[in-house]
PDB file of C-alpha atoms in Angstrom:
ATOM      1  CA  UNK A   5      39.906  71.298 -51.362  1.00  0.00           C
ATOM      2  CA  UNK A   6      41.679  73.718 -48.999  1.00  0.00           C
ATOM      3  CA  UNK A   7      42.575  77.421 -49.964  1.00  0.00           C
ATOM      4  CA  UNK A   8      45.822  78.839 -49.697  1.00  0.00           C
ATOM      5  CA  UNK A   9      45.976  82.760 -49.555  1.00  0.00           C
ATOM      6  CA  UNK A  10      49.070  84.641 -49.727  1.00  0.00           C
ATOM      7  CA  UNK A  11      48.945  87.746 -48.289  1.00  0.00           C
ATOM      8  CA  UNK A  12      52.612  90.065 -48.959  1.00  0.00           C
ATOM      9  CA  UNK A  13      54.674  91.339 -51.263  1.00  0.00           C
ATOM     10  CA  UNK A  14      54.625  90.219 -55.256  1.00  0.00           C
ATOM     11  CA  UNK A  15      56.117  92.407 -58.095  1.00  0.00           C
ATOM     12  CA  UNK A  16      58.002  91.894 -60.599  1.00  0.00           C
ATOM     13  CA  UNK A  17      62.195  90.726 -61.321  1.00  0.00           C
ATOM     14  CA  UNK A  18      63.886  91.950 -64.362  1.00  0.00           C
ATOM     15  CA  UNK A  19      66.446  89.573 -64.625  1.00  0.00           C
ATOM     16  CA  UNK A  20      70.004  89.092 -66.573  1.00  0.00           C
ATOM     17  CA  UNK A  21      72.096  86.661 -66.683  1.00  0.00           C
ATOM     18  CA  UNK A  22      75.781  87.620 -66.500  1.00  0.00           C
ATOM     19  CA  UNK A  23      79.056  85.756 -66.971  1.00  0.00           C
ATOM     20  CA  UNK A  24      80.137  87.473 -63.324  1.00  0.00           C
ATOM     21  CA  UNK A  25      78.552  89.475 -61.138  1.00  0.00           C
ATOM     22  CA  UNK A  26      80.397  93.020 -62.431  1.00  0.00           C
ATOM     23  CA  UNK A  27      82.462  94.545 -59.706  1.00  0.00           C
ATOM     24  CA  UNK A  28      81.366  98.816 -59.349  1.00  0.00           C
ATOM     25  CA  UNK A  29      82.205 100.945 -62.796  1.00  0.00           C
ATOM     26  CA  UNK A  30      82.491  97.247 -64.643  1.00  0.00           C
ATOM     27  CA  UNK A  31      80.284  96.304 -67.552  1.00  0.00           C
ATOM     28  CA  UNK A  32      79.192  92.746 -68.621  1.00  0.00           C
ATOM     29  CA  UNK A  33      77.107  91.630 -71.548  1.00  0.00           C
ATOM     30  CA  UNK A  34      74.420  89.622 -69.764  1.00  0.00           C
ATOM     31  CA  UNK A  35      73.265  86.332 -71.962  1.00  0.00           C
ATOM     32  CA  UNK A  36      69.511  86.595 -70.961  1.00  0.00           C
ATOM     33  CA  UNK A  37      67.128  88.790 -69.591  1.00  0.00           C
ATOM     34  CA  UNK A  38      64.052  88.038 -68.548  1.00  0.00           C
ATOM     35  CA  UNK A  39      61.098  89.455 -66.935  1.00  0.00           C
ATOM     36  CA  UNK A  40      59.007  87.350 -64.721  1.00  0.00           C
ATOM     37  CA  UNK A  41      56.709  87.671 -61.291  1.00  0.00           C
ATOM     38  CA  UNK A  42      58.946  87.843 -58.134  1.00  0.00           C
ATOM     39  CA  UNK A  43      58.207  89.053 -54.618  1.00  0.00           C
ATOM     40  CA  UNK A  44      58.518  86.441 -51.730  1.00  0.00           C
ATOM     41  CA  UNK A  45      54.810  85.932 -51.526  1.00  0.00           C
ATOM     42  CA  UNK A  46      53.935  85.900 -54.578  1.00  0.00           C
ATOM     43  CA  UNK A  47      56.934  83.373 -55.591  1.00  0.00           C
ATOM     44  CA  UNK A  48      55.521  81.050 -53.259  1.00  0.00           C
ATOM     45  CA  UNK A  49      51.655  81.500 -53.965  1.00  0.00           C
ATOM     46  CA  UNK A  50      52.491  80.475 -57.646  1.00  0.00           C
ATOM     47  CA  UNK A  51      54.755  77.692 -56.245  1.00  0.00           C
ATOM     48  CA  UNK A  52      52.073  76.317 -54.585  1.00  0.00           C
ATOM     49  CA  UNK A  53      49.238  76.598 -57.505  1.00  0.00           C
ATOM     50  CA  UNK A  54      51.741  74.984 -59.733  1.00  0.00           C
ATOM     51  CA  UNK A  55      51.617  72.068 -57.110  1.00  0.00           C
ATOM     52  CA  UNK A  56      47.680  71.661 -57.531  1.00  0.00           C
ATOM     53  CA  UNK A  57      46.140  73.802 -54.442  1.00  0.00           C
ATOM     54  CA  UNK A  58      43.826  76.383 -55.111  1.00  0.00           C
ATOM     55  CA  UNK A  59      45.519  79.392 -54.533  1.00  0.00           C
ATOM     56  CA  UNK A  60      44.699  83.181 -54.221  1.00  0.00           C
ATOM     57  CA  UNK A  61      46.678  86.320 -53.446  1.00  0.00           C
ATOM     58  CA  UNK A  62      45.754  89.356 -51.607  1.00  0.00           C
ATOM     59  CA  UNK A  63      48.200  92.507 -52.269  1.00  0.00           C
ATOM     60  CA  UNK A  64      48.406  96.170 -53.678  1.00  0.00           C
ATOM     61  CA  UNK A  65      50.010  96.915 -56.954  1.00  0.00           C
ATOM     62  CA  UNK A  66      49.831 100.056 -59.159  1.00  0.00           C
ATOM     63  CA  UNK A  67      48.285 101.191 -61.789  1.00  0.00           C
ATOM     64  CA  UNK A  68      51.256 100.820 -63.959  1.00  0.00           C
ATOM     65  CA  UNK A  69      52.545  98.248 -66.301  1.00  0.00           C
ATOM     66  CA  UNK A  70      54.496  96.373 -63.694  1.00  0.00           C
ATOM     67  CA  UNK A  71      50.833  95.735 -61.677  1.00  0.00           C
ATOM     68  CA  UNK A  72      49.440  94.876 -64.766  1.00  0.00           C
ATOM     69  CA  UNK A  73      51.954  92.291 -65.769  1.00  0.00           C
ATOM     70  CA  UNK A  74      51.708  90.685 -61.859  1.00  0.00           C
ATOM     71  CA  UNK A  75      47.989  90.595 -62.215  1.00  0.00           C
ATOM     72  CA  UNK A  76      48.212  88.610 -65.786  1.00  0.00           C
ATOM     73  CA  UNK A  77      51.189  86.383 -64.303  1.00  0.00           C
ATOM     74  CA  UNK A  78      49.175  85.702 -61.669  1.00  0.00           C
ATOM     75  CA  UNK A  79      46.001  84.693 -63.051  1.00  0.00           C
ATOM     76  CA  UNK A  80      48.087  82.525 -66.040  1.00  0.00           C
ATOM     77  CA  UNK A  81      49.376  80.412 -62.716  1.00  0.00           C
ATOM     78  CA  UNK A  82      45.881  79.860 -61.809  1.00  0.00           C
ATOM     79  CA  UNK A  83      46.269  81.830 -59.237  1.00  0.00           C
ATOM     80  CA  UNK A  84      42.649  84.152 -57.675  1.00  0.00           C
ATOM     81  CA  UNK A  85      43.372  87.948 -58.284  1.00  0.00           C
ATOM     82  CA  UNK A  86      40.018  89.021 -57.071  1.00  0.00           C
ATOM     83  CA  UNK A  87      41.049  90.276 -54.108  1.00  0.00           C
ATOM     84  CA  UNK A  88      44.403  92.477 -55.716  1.00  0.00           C
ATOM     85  CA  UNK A  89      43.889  96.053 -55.292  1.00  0.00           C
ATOM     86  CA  UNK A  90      45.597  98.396 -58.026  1.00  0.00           C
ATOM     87  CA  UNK A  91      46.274 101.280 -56.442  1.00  0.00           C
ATOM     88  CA  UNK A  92      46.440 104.751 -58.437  1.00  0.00           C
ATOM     89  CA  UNK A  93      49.844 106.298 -58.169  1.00  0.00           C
ATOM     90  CA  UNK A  94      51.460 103.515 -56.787  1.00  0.00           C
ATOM     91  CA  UNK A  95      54.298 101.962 -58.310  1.00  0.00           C
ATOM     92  CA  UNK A  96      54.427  97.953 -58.541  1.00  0.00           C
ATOM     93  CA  UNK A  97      56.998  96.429 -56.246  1.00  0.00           C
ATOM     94  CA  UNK A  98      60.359  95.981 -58.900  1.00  0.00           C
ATOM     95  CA  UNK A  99      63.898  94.079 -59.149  1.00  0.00           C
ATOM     96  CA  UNK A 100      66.590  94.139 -60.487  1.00  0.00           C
ATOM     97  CA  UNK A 101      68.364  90.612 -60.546  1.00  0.00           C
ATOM     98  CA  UNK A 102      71.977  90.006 -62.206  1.00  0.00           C
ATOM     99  CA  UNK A 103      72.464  86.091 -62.383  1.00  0.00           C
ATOM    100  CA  UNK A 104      75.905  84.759 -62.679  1.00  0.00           C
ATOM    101  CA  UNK A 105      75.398  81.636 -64.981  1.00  0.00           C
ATOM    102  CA  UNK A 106      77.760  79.702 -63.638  1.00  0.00           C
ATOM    103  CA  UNK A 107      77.573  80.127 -59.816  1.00  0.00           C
ATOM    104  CA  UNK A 108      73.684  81.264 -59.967  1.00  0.00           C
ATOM    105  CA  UNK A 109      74.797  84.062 -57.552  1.00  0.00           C
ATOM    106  CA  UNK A 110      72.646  86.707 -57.894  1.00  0.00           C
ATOM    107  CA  UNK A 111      73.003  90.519 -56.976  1.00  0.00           C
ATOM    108  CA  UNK A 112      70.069  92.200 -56.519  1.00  0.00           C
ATOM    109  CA  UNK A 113      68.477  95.771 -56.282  1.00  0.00           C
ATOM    110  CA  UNK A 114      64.919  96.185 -55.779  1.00  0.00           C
ATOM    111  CA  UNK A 115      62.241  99.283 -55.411  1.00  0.00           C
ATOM    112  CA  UNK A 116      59.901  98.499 -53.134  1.00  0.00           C
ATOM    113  CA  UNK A 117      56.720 101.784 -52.497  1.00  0.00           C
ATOM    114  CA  UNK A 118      56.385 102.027 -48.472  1.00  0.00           C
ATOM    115  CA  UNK A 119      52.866 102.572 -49.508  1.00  0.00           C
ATOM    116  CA  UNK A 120      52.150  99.215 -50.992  1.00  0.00           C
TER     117      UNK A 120
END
């Protein structure tokens, strides 16, 4: 069986979903929120394990909770962490995701560590 490797950015979305995407100074009660893994990479690595391939990813996360929680997400998908460094002051790539439930728009901020 082949391996696939992903190699680039994985973190973590905080998501909600909203009845509209607010416009600026507008609140919204979202629906849902939910936290899950996100990142391009690491969307697609878990993608592709779900599918049946042996996977494994190769990134830097902190040492916070966020790198924590993409380590564990990871390794529940079957995906190989062995080769994730945690990195000591770094903080864990992070999004912010508003949903709008009906159009599944999405408006997004994200904090991404030039060091990572």
């Amino acid at each position: 069986m082949s391996l696939v490797v992903g190699l680039g950015i994985c973190g973590v979305d905080c998501m909600g979903v909203v009845p509209h995407i607010p416009s600026a100074d507008e609140k919204v009660q979202m629906s849902r929120i939910m936290k899950q893994g996100g990142g391009v990479t690491g969307t697609a690595i878990v993608t592709i394990s779900r599918l049946g391939a042996k996977t494994a990813m190769v990134w830097c996360v902190g040492d916070d909770e966020d790198g924590r929680f993409v380590i564990l997400d990871l390794e529940k998908e079957g995906v190989d962490v062995s080769h994730m460094v945690v990195a000591p002051g770094l903080k864990t790539p992070t999004s912010y995701v508003l949903v709008d439930e009906y159009s599944g728009k999405r408006t997004i901020a994200f904090y991404y560590d030039s060091m990572s």
